[in-house]
């Protein structure tokens, strides 16, 4: 074994081998994979070998498509058979709600280049003969589903990597990982030590244990999972003989089942409701190529549905039941990327669908390590979407929920209950008593809307029970004044003698003067967005930044990796050490004036001003800015004072009819202002010109801000895309996000977000289209639940196009 390597990959499952292959293919060949046993000694060897392109997140779906397209290449390069059978498949819907969901999947597939088609139950039965069509209302055909040999694929990756110059050492167990003072890592094994610049934790079932070697508690947990294999079935033999083809894949969402042919019989797997965690706290090191005890009672309810939906199974004998463990992150997507605070330590774990996702994970991680950027929008699987709040018990609750709902519908207005409430603010109970319906962001409870007694969300793809109530919340803001809780923003404090110079380099905007704020895009070297913030110069060398709450860890990882080493800049993520309230609407100033002695008149405290002031008895930091697009104030307050500030504002607002509003009303308000948001409109694949944030970029500023050369080039060349707001002729359902945008009969773009703008009474969609067509007055259509609706570009905001209200 070599004593030095540029990279050590820990784990020889499908994911580690894919990472090794991709690093070598990308030109890093001084890389070694360490496997404590034979390759495939974790979950990989007993996988059912199914592969699919579809995923709830379109960017993950793209990487799944890449994974499937890769198998031919690694087979050719390695000479190792992968056993890939691209049979195609059907996704079955037994209810109308499920069919609506599938229509959304088809719409996404259109711009992702995934060939999907809605078909009738009868057509599905013609493709997959075991189906009882009477049990279903519709289906989707996917040509890119299939199955493979898990061991063959893993060895093909490893052999291909070796051919390119990488090494893989078997029977080499990593026992400890120690960071040296010079920043290199000592990877200590039972066979000696390797010193390396980069460590990749691809430990699969042992990812937690490998993480613990460096003090990291990763939010992953293994679940038991069962599939059965039948004896040979005459129906299968008949079909094979008649058509000369295999029986294709099927996913029966309502039965929570997946099926495919296995030799002369069938394989049927299920994500059972009565699921079971495996090795809750610690994975035993002596676990290897053994299986777990099958428990047919646990999967019996799913099998009953399976026997009804696929009657031929009723007569089939069961040859074998496989029960094996594999890992999940709380939301079921992988954990990939560099770990904040541990330079050179990377993770590629929590991969629950290694044969659909392993290639994409390897590609993204190798790009990230070599180029400094994953090369794709991989937010949905970035390890930084979790922070310390994702504790072991939280992970346990969420993974169990996720497993049991793997094939369940999640409606756009449906909030999942497990692991909640976790983080709450001091006004939580007060707002609950007012009917707050809670959502969650980065572990924190966030008010979505306020329901009268007896009214709750009815889960639906269409407008639902909240519609009229959200309309009232919007009206309170536009006609008088509303109050909302905004603690879910990320808040950062930046101080130190080097703070201004550092911010000038990190952010693309012009730095504001003391007492002023600005919108602040943050760019990567390639000129694409990595953040969008509000930056406030609080004075006396203190800076305050507010940004997307879900991206706190993501942004701290970025900030900390770029801090000067001399300690001249300090940045702190304030989390819930600072909570927030916002008031907005034409009467907002009058409310504020009643509770503070500060002069908040327009000349003294104009739009984008920031100042410390007391609100009632509570010391606060107040900024005159509002995401509602109205006259408004964001109020930052330490948690011990939040209730006092809240009560003072509510009392002062009584005479103006102050109303509470939640994030759904906020969405309706910002839509009619064409305001975008991070993780939706603003993502690391769009440039500021494309995203409409170029007006906040100080192209001419002296500081050589990150991404400057690239955005100057973008400005010259014009970029490729444009973000546009559309008014959609929708009737009872609005866009959710990720729908296809059509122009002149062809799919040309995608929706990033949208909804109903209650004040303007318009259905709004925001999305990206190629710049060449972005200003065409007509010809657009937006697909909602499988139907195309006429849409037109809305260049100026529907509400207050001249921004008079915000500045009033
Ligand atoms: C019953 C079942 C059916 C499944 N069906 C499918 C399917 O149809 N399609 C699909 O895509 N996925 C399926 N999966 C999931 C799939 O198996 C996983 O996504 C995949 O195997 C994860 O691979 P991995 O490389 O991350 O982890 P693992 O396979 O667990 O590999 C981790 C490797 O790291 C090694 N290791 C760990 N710690 C150390 C250390 N300290 N030193 C050295 N080596 C170490 C281990 O020995 C192991 O070989 C199924 C899983 C199960 C259990």
Short mmCIF file of N, CA and C in Angstrom, two decimals, residues 514-590:
data_model
loop_
_atom_site.label_atom_id
_atom_site.label_comp_id
_atom_site.label_asym_id
_atom_site.label_seq_id
_atom_site.Cartn_x
_atom_site.Cartn_y
_atom_site.Cartn_z
N UNK A 514 -22.33 53.50 6.38
CA UNK A 514 -22.92 53.21 7.69
C UNK A 514 -24.38 53.64 7.74
N UNK A 515 -25.21 52.79 8.32
CA UNK A 515 -26.64 53.09 8.43
C UNK A 515 -27.44 52.75 7.18
N UNK A 516 -26.78 52.10 6.21
CA UNK A 516 -27.48 51.77 4.97
C UNK A 516 -27.38 50.27 4.67
N UNK A 517 -28.31 49.82 3.84
CA UNK A 517 -28.32 48.40 3.43
C UNK A 517 -28.31 48.33 1.91
N UNK A 518 -27.98 47.15 1.41
CA UNK A 518 -28.08 46.93 -0.04
C UNK A 518 -28.36 45.45 -0.30
N UNK A 519 -28.84 45.17 -1.49
CA UNK A 519 -28.95 43.76 -1.89
C UNK A 519 -27.59 43.33 -2.40
N UNK A 520 -27.19 42.14 -2.03
CA UNK A 520 -25.80 41.74 -2.25
C UNK A 520 -25.70 40.35 -2.86
N UNK A 521 -25.55 40.28 -4.20
CA UNK A 521 -25.30 38.96 -4.79
C UNK A 521 -23.88 38.49 -4.47
N UNK A 522 -23.74 37.20 -4.28
CA UNK A 522 -22.39 36.64 -4.09
C UNK A 522 -22.16 35.64 -5.23
N UNK A 523 -20.99 35.70 -5.81
CA UNK A 523 -20.70 34.91 -7.01
C UNK A 523 -19.58 33.91 -6.77
N UNK A 524 -19.58 32.89 -7.64
CA UNK A 524 -18.46 31.95 -7.67
C UNK A 524 -17.45 32.46 -8.70
N UNK A 525 -16.31 31.80 -8.78
CA UNK A 525 -15.30 32.20 -9.77
C UNK A 525 -15.86 32.20 -11.19
N UNK A 526 -16.77 31.27 -11.45
CA UNK A 526 -17.32 31.19 -12.81
C UNK A 526 -18.43 32.21 -13.05
N UNK A 527 -18.64 33.09 -12.10
CA UNK A 527 -19.60 34.17 -12.29
C UNK A 527 -21.05 33.77 -12.02
N UNK A 528 -21.27 32.54 -11.59
CA UNK A 528 -22.64 32.12 -11.25
C UNK A 528 -22.92 32.48 -9.79
N UNK A 529 -24.20 32.51 -9.47
CA UNK A 529 -24.60 32.94 -8.12
C UNK A 529 -24.28 31.86 -7.09
N UNK A 530 -23.76 32.29 -5.93
CA UNK A 530 -23.62 31.33 -4.82
C UNK A 530 -24.39 31.86 -3.61
N UNK A 531 -24.93 33.07 -3.72
CA UNK A 531 -25.73 33.58 -2.62
C UNK A 531 -26.41 34.88 -3.03
N UNK A 532 -27.52 35.20 -2.37
CA UNK A 532 -28.08 36.55 -2.50
C UNK A 532 -28.53 36.98 -1.12
N UNK A 533 -28.01 38.11 -0.70
CA UNK A 533 -28.17 38.56 0.69
C UNK A 533 -28.66 39.99 0.75
N UNK A 534 -29.06 40.37 1.97
CA UNK A 534 -29.17 41.79 2.28
C UNK A 534 -27.99 42.09 3.19
N UNK A 535 -27.22 43.09 2.80
CA UNK A 535 -26.03 43.46 3.57
C UNK A 535 -26.29 44.80 4.24
N UNK A 536 -26.09 44.85 5.55
CA UNK A 536 -26.31 46.11 6.27
C UNK A 536 -25.01 46.55 6.92
N UNK A 537 -24.69 47.81 6.74
CA UNK A 537 -23.54 48.39 7.45
C UNK A 537 -24.08 49.01 8.74
N UNK A 538 -23.89 48.30 9.84
CA UNK A 538 -24.50 48.72 11.10
C UNK A 538 -23.71 49.88 11.72
N UNK A 539 -22.49 50.07 11.24
CA UNK A 539 -21.65 51.15 11.77
C UNK A 539 -20.61 50.61 12.73
N UNK A 540 -19.59 51.42 12.98
CA UNK A 540 -18.50 51.06 13.88
C UNK A 540 -17.88 49.70 13.54
N UNK A 541 -17.76 49.47 12.26
CA UNK A 541 -17.06 48.25 11.81
C UNK A 541 -17.89 46.99 11.90
N UNK A 542 -19.18 47.10 12.19
CA UNK A 542 -20.01 45.89 12.29
C UNK A 542 -20.92 45.78 11.06
N UNK A 543 -20.95 44.59 10.50
CA UNK A 543 -21.78 44.32 9.33
C UNK A 543 -22.78 43.22 9.67
N UNK A 544 -23.97 43.35 9.11
CA UNK A 544 -25.02 42.35 9.35
C UNK A 544 -25.49 41.85 7.98
N UNK A 545 -25.59 40.54 7.87
CA UNK A 545 -26.04 39.95 6.60
C UNK A 545 -27.25 39.07 6.88
N UNK A 546 -28.29 39.23 6.08
CA UNK A 546 -29.43 38.31 6.16
C UNK A 546 -29.52 37.55 4.84
N UNK A 547 -29.79 36.27 4.93
CA UNK A 547 -29.85 35.45 3.72
C UNK A 547 -30.78 34.28 3.91
N UNK A 548 -30.70 33.36 2.96
CA UNK A 548 -31.59 32.21 3.00
C UNK A 548 -31.28 31.32 4.21
N UNK A 549 -32.32 31.01 4.97
CA UNK A 549 -32.14 30.21 6.19
C UNK A 549 -31.67 28.80 5.90
N UNK A 550 -32.20 28.19 4.85
CA UNK A 550 -31.84 26.79 4.59
C UNK A 550 -30.39 26.68 4.13
N UNK A 551 -29.80 27.80 3.72
CA UNK A 551 -28.42 27.74 3.19
C UNK A 551 -27.39 28.20 4.21
N UNK A 552 -27.75 28.21 5.49
CA UNK A 552 -26.80 28.75 6.49
C UNK A 552 -25.47 27.96 6.50
N UNK A 553 -25.57 26.66 6.55
CA UNK A 553 -24.35 25.83 6.58
C UNK A 553 -23.59 25.94 5.25
N UNK A 554 -24.35 25.97 4.19
CA UNK A 554 -23.80 26.09 2.82
C UNK A 554 -23.00 27.38 2.69
N UNK A 555 -23.59 28.46 3.17
CA UNK A 555 -22.89 29.74 3.05
C UNK A 555 -21.75 29.86 4.05
N UNK A 556 -21.92 29.32 5.25
CA UNK A 556 -20.81 29.38 6.21
C UNK A 556 -19.62 28.58 5.69
N UNK A 557 -19.90 27.47 5.04
CA UNK A 557 -18.79 26.68 4.46
C UNK A 557 -18.02 27.53 3.45
N UNK A 558 -18.78 28.28 2.66
CA UNK A 558 -18.17 29.13 1.63
C UNK A 558 -17.39 30.28 2.28
N UNK A 559 -18.04 30.94 3.23
CA UNK A 559 -17.40 32.09 3.90
C UNK A 559 -16.12 31.64 4.61
N UNK A 560 -16.24 30.63 5.44
CA UNK A 560 -15.10 30.24 6.30
C UNK A 560 -13.90 29.77 5.48
N UNK A 561 -14.20 29.12 4.35
CA UNK A 561 -13.08 28.64 3.52
C UNK A 561 -12.32 29.81 2.88
N UNK A 562 -12.90 31.01 2.94
CA UNK A 562 -12.28 32.16 2.29
C UNK A 562 -11.89 33.27 3.27
N UNK A 563 -11.89 32.95 4.56
CA UNK A 563 -11.50 33.96 5.54
C UNK A 563 -9.98 34.15 5.52
N UNK A 564 -9.51 35.37 5.72
CA UNK A 564 -8.05 35.54 5.79
C UNK A 564 -7.49 34.79 7.00
N UNK A 565 -6.28 34.28 6.83
CA UNK A 565 -5.71 33.46 7.92
C UNK A 565 -5.24 34.28 9.11
N UNK A 566 -5.13 35.61 8.91
CA UNK A 566 -4.55 36.42 9.98
C UNK A 566 -5.58 36.80 11.06
N UNK A 567 -6.78 36.31 10.96
CA UNK A 567 -7.79 36.56 12.00
C UNK A 567 -8.38 37.96 11.95
N UNK A 568 -8.15 38.69 10.85
CA UNK A 568 -8.62 40.08 10.79
C UNK A 568 -10.12 40.18 10.48
N UNK A 569 -10.74 39.04 10.15
CA UNK A 569 -12.19 39.06 9.88
C UNK A 569 -12.84 37.93 10.70
N UNK A 570 -13.94 38.28 11.33
CA UNK A 570 -14.69 37.25 12.07
C UNK A 570 -16.11 37.21 11.52
N UNK A 571 -16.60 36.00 11.28
CA UNK A 571 -18.00 35.87 10.85
C UNK A 571 -18.68 34.85 11.74
N UNK A 572 -19.88 35.21 12.15
CA UNK A 572 -20.64 34.30 13.01
C UNK A 572 -22.04 34.12 12.42
N UNK A 573 -22.46 32.86 12.32
CA UNK A 573 -23.85 32.60 11.95
C UNK A 573 -24.67 32.71 13.23
N UNK A 574 -25.61 33.63 13.27
CA UNK A 574 -26.30 33.90 14.53
C UNK A 574 -27.41 32.90 14.82
N UNK A 575 -27.86 32.19 13.79
CA UNK A 575 -28.92 31.20 14.00
C UNK A 575 -30.07 31.80 14.77
N UNK A 576 -30.52 31.09 15.80
CA UNK A 576 -31.64 31.62 16.58
C UNK A 576 -31.18 32.43 17.79
N UNK A 577 -29.88 32.86 17.75
CA UNK A 577 -29.46 33.85 18.75
C UNK A 577 -30.06 35.19 18.40
N UNK A 578 -30.56 35.27 17.18
CA UNK A 578 -31.27 36.48 16.76
C UNK A 578 -32.56 36.02 16.07
N UNK A 579 -33.69 36.52 16.55
CA UNK A 579 -34.96 36.16 15.93
C UNK A 579 -35.46 37.37 15.14
N UNK A 580 -36.55 37.18 14.42
CA UNK A 580 -36.99 38.28 13.58
C UNK A 580 -38.49 38.43 13.52
N UNK A 581 -38.91 39.67 13.32
CA UNK A 581 -40.32 40.00 13.07
C UNK A 581 -40.31 40.99 11.92
N UNK A 582 -41.37 41.00 11.14
CA UNK A 582 -41.44 42.01 10.08
C UNK A 582 -42.83 42.62 10.10
N UNK A 583 -42.89 43.92 9.84
CA UNK A 583 -44.20 44.55 9.62
C UNK A 583 -44.18 45.17 8.24
N UNK A 584 -45.31 45.11 7.57
CA UNK A 584 -45.36 45.62 6.20
C UNK A 584 -46.77 46.08 5.87
N UNK A 585 -46.82 47.08 4.99
CA UNK A 585 -48.10 47.63 4.56
C UNK A 585 -48.08 49.15 4.71
N UNK A 586 -49.04 49.84 4.09
CA UNK A 586 -49.01 51.32 4.11
C UNK A 586 -49.05 51.91 5.52
N UNK A 587 -49.55 51.14 6.48
CA UNK A 587 -49.63 51.69 7.85
C UNK A 587 -48.43 51.27 8.71
N UNK A 588 -47.45 50.59 8.11
CA UNK A 588 -46.35 50.03 8.91
C UNK A 588 -45.58 51.12 9.64
N UNK A 589 -45.37 52.25 8.98
CA UNK A 589 -44.58 53.30 9.64
C UNK A 589 -45.30 53.84 10.86
N UNK A 590 -46.62 53.99 10.70
CA UNK A 590 -47.37 54.53 11.84
C UNK A 590 -47.29 53.59 13.04
#
